[in-house]
């Protein structure tokens, strides 16, 4: 699949993705990409985020490919059972946060994000996980990738794969995304 063959939905996490974040850069670069906007980026409510994602997917006319980061990954996992069959062609999931771990879940995040669903995702997916993510251990991400049926990409020592970790443009991620699209 090519980017012109699908609707790419950018699904940011807690706090949204600022203008220098790789998701924002990809959105500007990919003509078929648009962001799933939320009413409150600082006090995310699971049901509101899931509904916004489900509605965004329902409004697409072409196959949907999700590009989720952080809490956006959790929103995708919660939305998956509510999606029509074949609504999503694939999901590129980056830096899953362990929302079940109270020690790393940001204040203001709805506790209803936990527990994360463990059922297999009904679409192909790739989970990119870092070995130094302060919000989720690699082993925990690996466990969810296995439960979801996601391919797992070991990003090495990449922090939370965000601006603070040095990932603004993230060209390697864009190449991995292109490879993921080719397999859909």
PDB file of N, CA, C and O in Angstrom, residues 12-16 37-46 48-49 52 71 108-110 113:
ATOM      1  N   UNK A  12      -1.969  11.228  18.377  1.00  0.00           N
ATOM      2  CA  UNK A  12      -1.000  11.628  19.398  1.00  0.00           C
ATOM      3  C   UNK A  12      -1.389  11.124  20.788  1.00  0.00           C
ATOM      4  O   UNK A  12      -2.514  10.673  21.018  1.00  0.00           O
ATOM      5  N   UNK A  13      -0.458  11.282  21.690  1.00  0.00           N
ATOM      6  CA  UNK A  13      -0.687  10.889  23.076  1.00  0.00           C
ATOM      7  C   UNK A  13      -0.926  12.078  23.979  1.00  0.00           C
ATOM      8  O   UNK A  13      -1.259  13.183  23.518  1.00  0.00           O
ATOM      9  N   UNK A  14      -0.722  11.849  25.246  1.00  0.00           N
ATOM     10  CA  UNK A  14      -0.904  12.851  26.292  1.00  0.00           C
ATOM     11  C   UNK A  14      -0.178  14.145  25.919  1.00  0.00           C
ATOM     12  O   UNK A  14       0.992  14.120  25.554  1.00  0.00           O
ATOM     13  N   UNK A  15      -0.882  15.266  25.982  1.00  0.00           N
ATOM     14  CA  UNK A  15      -0.272  16.559  25.703  1.00  0.00           C
ATOM     15  C   UNK A  15      -0.196  16.919  24.227  1.00  0.00           C
ATOM     16  O   UNK A  15       0.267  17.993  23.888  1.00  0.00           O
ATOM     17  N   UNK A  16      -0.627  15.999  23.335  1.00  0.00           N
ATOM     18  CA  UNK A  16      -0.569  16.210  21.895  1.00  0.00           C
ATOM     19  C   UNK A  16       0.887  16.158  21.439  1.00  0.00           C
ATOM     20  O   UNK A  16       1.802  16.027  22.252  1.00  0.00           O
ATOM     21  N   UNK A  37      -7.970  14.877  16.496  1.00  0.00           N
ATOM     22  CA  UNK A  37      -7.936  15.904  17.542  1.00  0.00           C
ATOM     23  C   UNK A  37      -8.755  15.455  18.754  1.00  0.00           C
ATOM     24  O   UNK A  37      -9.767  14.774  18.603  1.00  0.00           O
ATOM     25  N   UNK A  38      -8.304  15.854  19.920  1.00  0.00           N
ATOM     26  CA  UNK A  38      -9.014  15.565  21.169  1.00  0.00           C
ATOM     27  C   UNK A  38      -9.414  16.882  21.826  1.00  0.00           C
ATOM     28  O   UNK A  38      -8.759  17.898  21.628  1.00  0.00           O
ATOM     29  N   UNK A  39     -10.482  16.850  22.615  1.00  0.00           N
ATOM     30  CA  UNK A  39     -10.926  18.058  23.308  1.00  0.00           C
ATOM     31  C   UNK A  39      -9.976  18.463  24.426  1.00  0.00           C
ATOM     32  O   UNK A  39      -9.793  19.650  24.685  1.00  0.00           O
ATOM     33  N   UNK A  40      -9.386  17.484  25.092  1.00  0.00           N
ATOM     34  CA  UNK A  40      -8.516  17.794  26.228  1.00  0.00           C
ATOM     35  C   UNK A  40      -7.285  16.898  26.185  1.00  0.00           C
ATOM     36  O   UNK A  40      -7.350  15.713  26.509  1.00  0.00           O
ATOM     37  N   UNK A  41      -6.178  17.494  25.781  1.00  0.00           N
ATOM     38  CA  UNK A  41      -4.923  16.747  25.672  1.00  0.00           C
ATOM     39  C   UNK A  41      -4.246  16.565  27.030  1.00  0.00           C
ATOM     40  O   UNK A  41      -3.431  15.660  27.195  1.00  0.00           O
ATOM     41  N   UNK A  42      -4.570  17.415  27.989  1.00  0.00           N
ATOM     42  CA  UNK A  42      -3.890  17.386  29.291  1.00  0.00           C
ATOM     43  C   UNK A  42      -4.621  16.544  30.338  1.00  0.00           C
ATOM     44  O   UNK A  42      -4.024  16.149  31.333  1.00  0.00           O
ATOM     45  N   UNK A  43      -5.914  16.325  30.147  1.00  0.00           N
ATOM     46  CA  UNK A  43      -6.717  15.506  31.067  1.00  0.00           C
ATOM     47  C   UNK A  43      -7.514  14.487  30.244  1.00  0.00           C
ATOM     48  O   UNK A  43      -8.730  14.564  30.146  1.00  0.00           O
ATOM     49  N   UNK A  44      -6.801  13.550  29.617  1.00  0.00           N
ATOM     50  CA  UNK A  44      -7.458  12.628  28.693  1.00  0.00           C
ATOM     51  C   UNK A  44      -8.440  11.690  29.386  1.00  0.00           C
ATOM     52  O   UNK A  44      -8.121  11.092  30.398  1.00  0.00           O
ATOM     53  N   UNK A  45      -9.635  11.602  28.800  1.00  0.00           N
ATOM     54  CA  UNK A  45     -10.651  10.658  29.271  1.00  0.00           C
ATOM     55  C   UNK A  45     -10.764   9.550  28.235  1.00  0.00           C
ATOM     56  O   UNK A  45     -10.968   9.824  27.047  1.00  0.00           O
ATOM     57  N   UNK A  46     -10.635   8.320  28.693  1.00  0.00           N
ATOM     58  CA  UNK A  46     -10.607   7.185  27.779  1.00  0.00           C
ATOM     59  C   UNK A  46     -11.802   7.169  26.834  1.00  0.00           C
ATOM     60  O   UNK A  46     -11.639   7.064  25.623  1.00  0.00           O
ATOM     61  N   UNK A  48     -13.883   9.462  25.827  1.00  0.00           N
ATOM     62  CA  UNK A  48     -13.893  10.580  24.877  1.00  0.00           C
ATOM     63  C   UNK A  48     -12.844  10.367  23.788  1.00  0.00           C
ATOM     64  O   UNK A  48     -13.114  10.590  22.602  1.00  0.00           O
ATOM     65  N   UNK A  49     -11.645   9.932  24.189  1.00  0.00           N
ATOM     66  CA  UNK A  49     -10.587   9.705  23.211  1.00  0.00           C
ATOM     67  C   UNK A  49     -10.960   8.571  22.258  1.00  0.00           C
ATOM     68  O   UNK A  49     -10.743   8.661  21.054  1.00  0.00           O
ATOM     69  N   UNK A  52     -13.701   9.720  19.800  1.00  0.00           N
ATOM     70  CA  UNK A  52     -13.147  10.611  18.778  1.00  0.00           C
ATOM     71  C   UNK A  52     -12.393   9.800  17.719  1.00  0.00           C
ATOM     72  O   UNK A  52     -12.515  10.059  16.524  1.00  0.00           O
ATOM     73  N   UNK A  71       0.018   7.562  24.638  1.00  0.00           N
ATOM     74  CA  UNK A  71      -1.354   7.297  25.066  1.00  0.00           C
ATOM     75  C   UNK A  71      -2.275   7.079  23.870  1.00  0.00           C
ATOM     76  O   UNK A  71      -3.317   6.433  23.992  1.00  0.00           O
ATOM     77  N   UNK A 108      -3.678  13.311  35.814  1.00  0.00           N
ATOM     78  CA  UNK A 108      -4.651  13.834  34.863  1.00  0.00           C
ATOM     79  C   UNK A 108      -5.108  12.813  33.848  1.00  0.00           C
ATOM     80  O   UNK A 108      -6.093  13.027  33.157  1.00  0.00           O
ATOM     81  N   UNK A 109      -4.372  11.704  33.716  1.00  0.00           N
ATOM     82  CA  UNK A 109      -4.785  10.660  32.775  1.00  0.00           C
ATOM     83  C   UNK A 109      -5.852   9.806  33.442  1.00  0.00           C
ATOM     84  O   UNK A 109      -5.671   9.308  34.556  1.00  0.00           O
ATOM     85  N   UNK A 110      -6.962   9.655  32.771  1.00  0.00           N
ATOM     86  CA  UNK A 110      -8.094   8.873  33.240  1.00  0.00           C
ATOM     87  C   UNK A 110      -7.652   7.462  33.629  1.00  0.00           C
ATOM     88  O   UNK A 110      -7.085   6.741  32.815  1.00  0.00           O
ATOM     89  N   UNK A 113      -8.094   4.194  31.437  1.00  0.00           N
ATOM     90  CA  UNK A 113      -7.217   3.681  30.384  1.00  0.00           C
ATOM     91  C   UNK A 113      -6.640   2.326  30.793  1.00  0.00           C
ATOM     92  O   UNK A 113      -6.175   1.566  29.951  1.00  0.00           O
TER      93      UNK A 113
END
